[in-house]
XYZ file of C-alpha atoms in Angstrom:
545
model
C -2.013 -24.201 10.521
C -4.095 -27.794 10.686
C -7.067 -27.850 8.314
C -9.201 -28.165 11.328
C -7.932 -24.890 12.868
C -8.189 -23.195 9.508
C -12.052 -24.046 9.279
C -12.517 -22.625 12.779
C -10.881 -19.275 12.013
C -13.122 -19.139 8.758
C -16.295 -20.242 10.699
C -15.296 -17.471 13.414
C -14.847 -14.859 10.824
C -17.922 -16.091 9.128
C -19.844 -15.206 12.207
C -18.557 -11.852 12.424
C -18.704 -10.395 8.918
C -21.554 -7.870 8.622
C -21.494 -8.253 4.596
C -24.282 -11.001 3.131
C -21.943 -11.097 -0.272
C -18.833 -12.043 1.629
C -20.681 -14.305 4.100
C -22.355 -16.121 1.287
C -18.640 -16.245 -0.427
C -16.905 -17.621 2.418
C -19.930 -20.176 3.030
C -18.873 -21.267 -0.755
C -15.344 -21.851 0.545
C -16.089 -23.555 3.807
C -18.219 -25.726 2.317
C -15.685 -26.413 -0.395
C -13.240 -27.934 1.465
C -10.602 -29.973 1.526
C -10.732 -28.826 -2.200
C -10.799 -25.090 -1.241
C -7.687 -25.126 1.473
C -5.361 -23.343 -0.543
C -7.711 -20.436 -1.007
C -8.840 -19.915 2.533
C -4.863 -20.519 3.782
C -4.489 -17.449 1.526
C -7.349 -15.593 2.600
C -6.642 -16.168 6.461
C -2.496 -16.054 5.958
C -2.530 -12.915 7.876
C -4.637 -9.590 7.855
C -4.192 -6.570 5.340
C -1.599 -4.370 7.018
C -1.153 -0.715 7.124
C 1.533 -0.176 4.581
C 1.751 3.047 1.943
C -0.783 5.282 4.360
C -3.110 2.978 4.751
C -4.794 -0.438 3.548
C -4.684 -1.963 -0.334
C -5.695 -5.535 -1.334
C -7.967 -7.530 -3.530
C -11.792 -7.284 -2.699
C -12.622 -10.616 -1.608
C -13.860 -12.182 1.921
C -11.825 -12.540 4.826
C -9.007 -10.794 6.642
C -6.731 -10.996 3.925
C -8.757 -8.675 1.545
C -10.973 -5.827 1.153
C -13.949 -6.124 2.504
C -16.665 -4.464 4.499
C -15.559 -6.386 7.684
C -11.681 -5.461 7.272
C -13.289 -1.844 6.886
C -15.123 -1.729 9.729
C -12.430 -2.838 11.701
C -9.690 -0.387 10.088
C -12.088 2.640 10.783
C -13.295 1.338 14.273
C -9.048 1.489 15.033
C -8.564 4.505 13.461
C -11.593 6.902 15.147
C -10.131 4.739 18.439
C -6.468 5.719 17.799
C -7.454 9.463 17.038
C -9.382 9.485 20.184
C -6.519 7.850 22.206
C -4.163 10.963 20.826
C -6.738 13.489 21.885
C -7.462 14.447 18.156
C -10.326 16.817 17.875
C -12.449 17.438 14.696
C -14.171 15.594 12.440
C -13.529 12.809 10.093
C -13.686 13.482 6.208
C -14.318 10.963 4.123
C -13.994 10.529 -0.076
C -13.990 7.781 -2.343
C -13.454 6.912 -6.040
C -15.832 4.939 -8.683
C -13.779 1.542 -7.797
C -16.341 -1.538 -6.650
C -17.151 -0.902 -3.054
C -15.813 2.191 -2.524
C -18.951 4.111 -1.666
C -20.288 1.741 0.520
C -16.600 1.417 2.524
C -16.930 5.096 3.076
C -20.586 4.974 3.984
C -19.566 2.538 6.854
C -16.524 4.443 7.517
C -18.606 7.303 7.944
C -21.007 5.257 10.401
C -18.086 4.275 12.515
C -16.970 7.795 13.121
C -20.358 8.583 14.152
C -21.038 5.975 16.199
C -17.896 6.904 18.077
C -19.443 10.334 18.397
C -17.168 11.955 16.098
C -18.432 13.814 13.234
C -18.026 12.761 9.612
C -17.893 14.693 6.628
C -18.022 12.986 3.425
C -17.744 14.125 -0.208
C -20.844 14.718 -2.390
C -20.059 12.389 -4.826
C -16.965 10.697 -6.379
C -13.675 12.694 -6.282
C -10.098 12.562 -6.647
C -8.075 11.750 -3.985
C -6.414 15.524 -4.087
C -9.599 16.783 -3.106
C -10.020 14.678 -0.353
C -6.245 15.685 0.611
C -6.965 19.496 0.163
C -10.529 19.278 2.306
C -8.864 17.830 4.920
C -6.707 21.331 5.462
C -9.865 23.631 4.167
C -12.199 21.953 6.637
C -9.628 21.773 9.646
C -10.325 18.142 9.916
C -8.442 15.900 12.273
C -8.038 13.180 10.014
C -9.038 11.781 6.210
C -10.070 8.645 4.694
C -9.752 8.128 0.911
C -11.308 4.992 -0.380
C -9.354 4.245 -3.339
C -6.709 1.667 -4.881
C -5.189 4.266 -7.229
C -3.733 2.561 -10.546
C -4.256 -0.814 -9.190
C -6.300 -3.631 -10.887
C -10.123 -3.718 -11.015
C -10.136 -6.497 -8.633
C -8.508 -4.238 -5.908
C -9.679 -1.448 -3.267
C -7.754 0.032 -0.688
C -7.796 2.788 2.105
C -5.375 5.738 2.643
C -5.413 7.649 5.660
C -4.354 11.502 6.116
C -3.644 13.437 9.027
C -4.577 16.899 10.067
C -2.250 19.842 11.268
C -3.162 18.523 15.129
C -1.441 15.153 14.832
C 0.305 15.824 11.779
C 2.533 18.740 12.252
C 2.650 21.857 10.148
C 4.923 19.460 7.484
C 2.182 16.594 7.603
C -1.012 18.786 7.888
C -3.228 16.680 5.375
C -0.224 14.332 4.672
C -0.287 10.758 4.443
C 0.647 8.874 7.912
C 4.063 7.723 8.766
C 5.477 5.684 11.436
C 4.424 5.583 14.330
C 0.978 6.521 13.463
C 0.313 3.640 11.059
C 1.641 1.219 14.055
C -0.327 2.729 16.205
C -3.515 2.479 14.231
C -2.523 -1.156 13.027
C -2.483 -1.901 16.833
C -5.493 -0.348 17.813
C -7.569 -2.288 14.694
C -6.035 -5.603 16.188
C -7.459 -4.868 19.693
C -11.006 -4.564 17.966
C -13.297 -6.974 19.491
C -16.585 -8.423 17.705
C -17.834 -5.918 15.073
C -21.309 -6.783 16.225
C -19.890 -4.653 19.187
C -18.889 -1.554 17.257
C -21.599 0.960 17.653
C -22.553 2.504 14.002
C -24.579 5.956 13.585
C -25.652 7.897 10.572
C -23.543 8.305 7.044
C -22.514 11.633 8.006
C -23.008 14.881 6.744
C -22.285 15.811 3.071
C -19.297 18.564 2.240
C -20.823 21.447 0.511
C -19.885 21.806 -3.465
C -18.760 24.837 -2.673
C -15.395 23.154 -0.705
C -15.013 20.925 -4.320
C -15.103 24.390 -5.928
C -12.901 26.099 -3.874
C -10.366 23.422 -4.983
C -10.529 24.073 -8.489
C -10.436 27.948 -7.746
C -7.105 27.168 -5.422
C -5.754 24.821 -8.388
C -6.080 27.662 -10.663
C -4.454 30.267 -8.409
C -1.413 28.247 -8.429
C -0.612 29.752 -11.899
C 0.979 32.748 -12.855
C -2.277 34.890 -13.471
C -0.947 36.782 -16.435
C 0.464 33.838 -18.293
C -0.517 32.351 -22.045
C -3.412 30.252 -21.817
C -3.107 29.662 -25.717
C -2.814 25.518 -25.851
C -4.808 22.657 -27.189
C -4.507 19.671 -25.028
C -6.176 16.046 -25.229
C -6.833 14.384 -21.954
C -7.952 10.998 -20.465
C -9.148 10.803 -16.819
C -8.626 6.688 -17.455
C -12.056 5.482 -16.630
C -11.431 7.328 -13.086
C -12.861 10.025 -11.371
C -10.635 13.139 -12.492
C -12.290 14.388 -15.437
C -14.835 16.568 -13.962
C -12.697 18.175 -11.276
C -9.694 18.905 -14.378
C -12.160 20.304 -16.771
C -13.023 22.933 -13.738
C -9.800 23.503 -12.910
C -8.730 24.285 -16.920
C -11.693 26.837 -17.351
C -11.017 28.561 -13.808
C -7.526 28.836 -14.811
C -8.397 30.190 -18.514
C -7.121 27.528 -20.420
C -9.635 26.139 -23.446
C -11.408 22.707 -22.812
C -9.229 19.738 -23.294
C -10.677 17.141 -26.153
C -11.252 14.290 -23.438
C -11.204 10.563 -25.003
C -14.686 9.902 -25.068
C -14.498 6.115 -24.481
C -12.302 6.817 -20.835
C -14.380 9.677 -19.916
C -16.716 8.585 -17.458
C -15.676 6.560 -14.308
C -15.952 2.481 -14.659
C -14.780 0.481 -12.116
C -13.967 -2.386 -14.611
C -11.387 -0.225 -16.795
C -12.685 -1.772 -19.783
C -10.129 -0.238 -22.379
C -7.235 -0.731 -20.759
C -5.284 -3.998 -19.523
C -3.793 -2.440 -16.748
C -4.893 1.250 -15.593
C -1.832 2.824 -14.887
C -0.375 5.742 -17.676
C 3.371 4.199 -16.984
C 1.731 0.409 -18.547
C 2.216 -0.015 -21.817
C -0.944 0.961 -24.321
C -2.757 2.512 -21.459
C -2.226 5.813 -23.002
C -2.801 4.546 -26.745
C -6.282 6.031 -26.934
C -4.666 9.582 -25.658
C -2.107 9.856 -28.306
C -4.704 8.861 -30.993
C -7.285 11.652 -30.213
C -3.911 13.834 -29.554
C -3.403 13.360 -33.101
C -6.196 13.738 -34.601
C -6.763 16.726 -33.156
C -3.724 18.657 -33.459
C -3.027 19.002 -29.753
C 0.082 20.756 -28.522
C 0.081 18.247 -25.373
C -1.411 15.167 -24.193
C -2.323 14.609 -20.234
C -3.572 11.177 -18.639
C -4.378 11.234 -14.723
C -4.744 7.910 -13.188
C -7.872 6.474 -12.033
C -7.672 8.631 -8.681
C -6.002 11.395 -10.417
C -2.741 11.799 -7.826
C -0.879 10.941 -10.608
C -0.059 13.085 -13.939
C 1.355 11.521 -17.244
C 2.316 13.950 -20.156
C 3.034 12.955 -23.963
C 4.449 15.442 -26.632
C 4.775 15.411 -30.130
C 7.769 14.214 -31.829
C 7.728 16.462 -34.796
C 7.524 13.102 -37.357
C 3.820 12.897 -36.341
C 4.235 10.793 -33.810
C 3.669 11.077 -29.679
C 6.079 10.413 -26.862
C 5.267 9.828 -23.312
C 7.613 11.885 -20.901
C 9.303 9.677 -17.867
C 8.508 10.529 -14.414
C 11.823 12.299 -14.176
C 11.515 14.107 -17.059
C 8.552 15.751 -16.425
C 9.854 16.328 -12.870
C 12.810 17.806 -14.010
C 10.808 20.543 -16.249
C 8.324 21.331 -13.406
C 11.039 22.028 -10.743
C 12.798 24.087 -13.487
C 9.833 26.120 -14.231
C 9.002 26.636 -10.868
C 12.461 27.568 -9.795
C 12.395 30.162 -12.711
C 9.376 31.543 -11.184
C 10.751 32.364 -8.219
C 8.965 29.806 -6.210
C 10.802 29.566 -2.901
C 11.267 26.855 -0.562
C 12.834 23.387 -0.732
C 12.851 21.498 -4.316
C 12.891 17.494 -3.266
C 12.718 14.117 -4.521
C 13.266 10.650 -3.540
C 16.187 8.526 -3.417
C 15.136 6.603 -6.635
C 14.503 9.572 -8.940
C 16.782 11.454 -11.082
C 19.823 13.279 -9.708
C 19.041 16.088 -12.352
C 16.815 18.152 -10.332
C 19.350 18.116 -7.065
C 22.060 19.252 -9.740
C 20.011 21.779 -11.110
C 18.888 23.440 -7.541
C 22.878 23.215 -6.660
C 23.057 25.109 -9.903
C 20.543 27.673 -9.179
C 21.449 27.842 -5.189
C 18.086 26.431 -4.314
C 17.565 24.243 -1.429
C 17.499 20.301 -2.105
C 16.278 17.335 0.100
C 16.174 13.290 -1.103
C 13.558 11.092 0.891
C 12.609 7.978 0.907
C 10.429 6.701 -1.555
C 6.665 7.802 -1.189
C 5.026 11.396 -0.759
C 4.085 10.631 2.917
C 7.891 11.077 3.005
C 8.817 13.988 0.509
C 6.038 16.169 1.561
C 7.677 16.107 5.158
C 11.167 16.710 3.533
C 10.842 20.620 4.965
C 8.110 22.572 6.759
C 8.554 25.045 3.746
C 8.469 22.898 0.895
C 8.107 24.326 -2.752
C 7.769 21.257 -4.836
C 8.317 17.351 -4.827
C 8.162 14.948 -7.093
C 8.978 11.085 -7.518
C 9.415 9.175 -10.670
C 6.238 7.254 -10.765
C 4.156 10.452 -12.144
C 3.743 12.007 -8.959
C 4.216 15.845 -8.662
C 3.488 18.315 -5.549
C 3.672 21.783 -6.992
C 1.418 23.233 -4.686
C 2.187 21.849 -0.991
C 0.628 25.067 0.569
C -2.711 23.570 -0.881
C -2.340 19.796 -1.246
C 0.290 17.932 0.903
C 0.506 15.359 -1.350
C 0.828 14.354 -5.318
C -2.109 15.780 -6.970
C -2.100 15.246 -10.615
C -4.615 17.753 -11.248
C -2.288 20.968 -10.280
C 0.413 18.873 -12.209
C -1.437 18.918 -15.219
C -2.446 22.756 -14.787
C 1.367 23.375 -14.031
C 2.663 21.882 -17.393
C 0.354 23.179 -19.227
C 1.278 26.806 -18.242
C 4.701 25.761 -18.972
C 3.936 24.755 -22.135
C 1.833 27.321 -23.387
C 4.522 29.513 -22.256
C 7.228 27.851 -24.270
C 4.508 27.736 -27.200
C 4.379 31.558 -27.070
C 7.882 31.481 -27.630
C 7.942 29.239 -30.399
C 9.596 26.322 -28.566
C 8.405 23.423 -26.645
C 8.645 20.978 -23.717
C 11.239 18.754 -25.947
C 13.136 21.891 -26.471
C 13.647 22.955 -22.706
C 14.571 19.244 -21.807
C 17.255 19.814 -24.734
C 18.464 23.046 -23.045
C 18.700 21.088 -19.496
C 20.643 18.268 -21.042
C 23.019 20.840 -22.700
C 23.656 22.525 -19.303
C 23.894 19.456 -17.048
C 24.180 16.372 -19.328
C 21.415 13.783 -20.876
C 20.465 11.801 -17.434
C 18.672 8.822 -18.856
C 16.295 6.739 -16.529
C 14.905 3.339 -16.859
C 13.324 0.971 -14.401
C 13.359 -3.130 -14.437
C 10.682 -3.972 -12.617
C 9.704 -7.677 -11.308
C 6.387 -9.122 -10.562
C 6.325 -11.842 -8.439
C 3.971 -14.577 -7.476
C 5.624 -15.726 -3.747
C 7.448 -12.594 -1.818
C 9.906 -14.529 -0.944
C 11.383 -14.476 -4.636
C 11.999 -10.699 -3.614
C 13.666 -10.954 -0.600
C 16.041 -14.050 -2.192
C 16.838 -11.296 -4.840
C 18.121 -9.116 -2.634
C 19.990 -11.321 -0.822
C 22.052 -12.631 -3.949
C 22.869 -8.870 -4.659
C 24.041 -8.234 -1.218
C 26.215 -11.254 -1.154
C 27.443 -10.804 -4.912
C 27.313 -7.229 -5.696
C 28.743 -6.182 -9.040
C 32.300 -5.224 -8.958
C 31.797 -2.817 -11.868
C 29.062 -1.394 -13.948
C 29.805 -0.401 -17.649
C 32.906 -1.337 -17.249
C 33.973 1.109 -14.330
C 34.141 -0.011 -10.799
C 31.191 0.342 -8.747
C 30.572 1.171 -5.213
C 27.558 -0.254 -2.731
C 25.425 1.464 0.003
C 23.064 -1.114 2.051
C 20.208 0.660 3.614
C 19.027 -2.493 5.498
C 16.805 -0.789 7.624
C 15.202 0.286 4.514
C 15.853 -2.974 2.178
C 17.470 -0.317 -0.283
C 20.734 -1.379 -2.215
C 22.587 1.463 -4.350
C 25.014 0.898 -6.985
C 27.008 3.324 -8.172
C 29.837 4.866 -10.526
C 30.531 8.353 -11.234
C 28.002 8.172 -14.142
C 25.929 5.528 -13.168
C 23.473 4.556 -10.766
C 21.040 1.658 -9.818
C 18.690 1.538 -7.136
C 16.986 -1.697 -5.706
C 13.973 -1.904 -3.680
C 11.032 -4.296 -3.064
C 7.508 -2.152 -4.193
C 5.597 -1.214 -1.254
C 2.329 -1.503 -2.961
C 2.732 -4.345 -5.062
C 4.432 -7.911 -5.208
C 7.426 -6.435 -7.197
C 11.054 -5.930 -7.124
C 12.237 -2.621 -8.528
C 15.745 -1.493 -10.007
C 15.732 2.221 -10.860
C 18.183 2.615 -13.363
C 20.314 6.065 -14.506
C 23.054 6.851 -16.675
C 24.465 10.213 -17.390
C 26.208 11.314 -20.316
C 27.554 14.857 -20.694
C 26.569 16.339 -23.949
C 30.436 16.617 -25.827
C 31.802 17.791 -29.200
C 29.447 15.062 -30.785
C 26.207 16.801 -29.964
C 23.115 15.912 -28.130
C 21.952 13.054 -30.276
C 24.992 11.336 -30.029
C 24.996 11.272 -25.937
C 21.408 10.322 -25.906
C 22.443 7.448 -28.335
C 25.035 6.521 -25.821
C 23.111 6.548 -22.746
C 20.125 4.661 -24.067
C 22.926 1.909 -25.057
C 24.280 2.119 -21.482
C 20.870 1.416 -19.938
C 20.200 -1.522 -22.028
C 23.634 -2.823 -20.530
C 22.766 -1.954 -16.925
C 19.837 -3.458 -17.230
C 21.219 -6.420 -18.266
C 24.056 -6.418 -15.515
C 21.844 -5.497 -12.849
C 19.177 -8.131 -13.711
C 21.982 -10.783 -13.468
C 23.147 -9.261 -10.072
C 19.439 -10.175 -8.831
C 19.222 -13.370 -10.658
C 16.213 -12.331 -12.416
């Protein structure tokens, strides 16, 4: 694109931008040419596209960012697409505490009401699972959640859910999937000048009874007569999950968790964590310190929009260990199977193979899907449970057809309290599963890039020269080119490689399975750990990273 064409694009966007703040931002960049050319090119490299259930990007002016102009067009495209599909009913809108979230939610409501559709807006900051619940509870045609989940503070996003009318039974209250995403994106591209989009009121506030209904329904997921003696330390990680989780724990009859005071209130800057994701090193340090100082039985963290749940357990030597997503996924699946919850148990192709082996042994229906909860919840109409290794768990698909960090927290608390009453722990149950099915040790190789072309180059290298062996055993390769997924495996080793759908990352999901032989469980875990280290090295070499 020639510099003059770039300036013309920027001038046209500037003239259409309804937000004074981003107009000023863009005006300064245009005035700074030619020194600001690289920055302008990045912002006009292309529009944000609908990826994993919507938009996600940096808060900044221009089409390649999250801002009021992009949100207005997205809302107009969405309501236009809903009308083109004959969808009836209101649009439900929620938002978290991130910069711009409330304003983006209100603008979405104005666009919806301006088109003649009712807009029902959350009465305040609420977790993503509450929005997903409200889509079903209020019989909405669709839902919008303004959140960037666990992304850095400078990001925001726009997740879209469909109600039963357009999503079908399996997709009632679930995130959008193709071809809906492409249809909405095409509708967005067809939107003319923003000034021509009719705007109405900011909608109707949803009654607090709906939010309270979520907490009651979450509590009802548990067995009514189970033990409740459990000391929990908790953090919402500067997000919006705290009040809702505490209400759900109270409704279920658990003692109130101790909460990390410095992270208890919503704060869009996430000041005490380098990265607001419980999976990131150091993110749970304050939680674990609180758990140790209060003598907690269990430590639980939600990510900022509370759709993910992380759990840590005491190690017996005064320390604490965060469970991997696959470990908690197996524990919750095993618990629900033992409770007799009927239906299909599902996970993704990159999660551990343990859940599948557990289901086979118990005679329970099992399914695997592509990565992402938009696929997991559609694994079966009668879904009992779904999880993905990135700390996402759906323990009550009849209530929330998405990952839900609050009902997951309640369910793991139920499991831990039941084990405590028997003088046992979550770690003990993991040992029992390992003794029965072998140690399933998992890890992840994650490479963040500045240039997305680096991901394509790494995938090409692995396709052209796949490893002949893994950990000394002959390896097979499966290339799902349509979904850009490479799988290398032997009888005891598996590596699944794919680009991230939400971040500029290349990810390799690693698993080593070791049977518990005569040497015992500790020896099997040590062998599996050594195997993971070597497998990581071999896969990194194959990718050239």
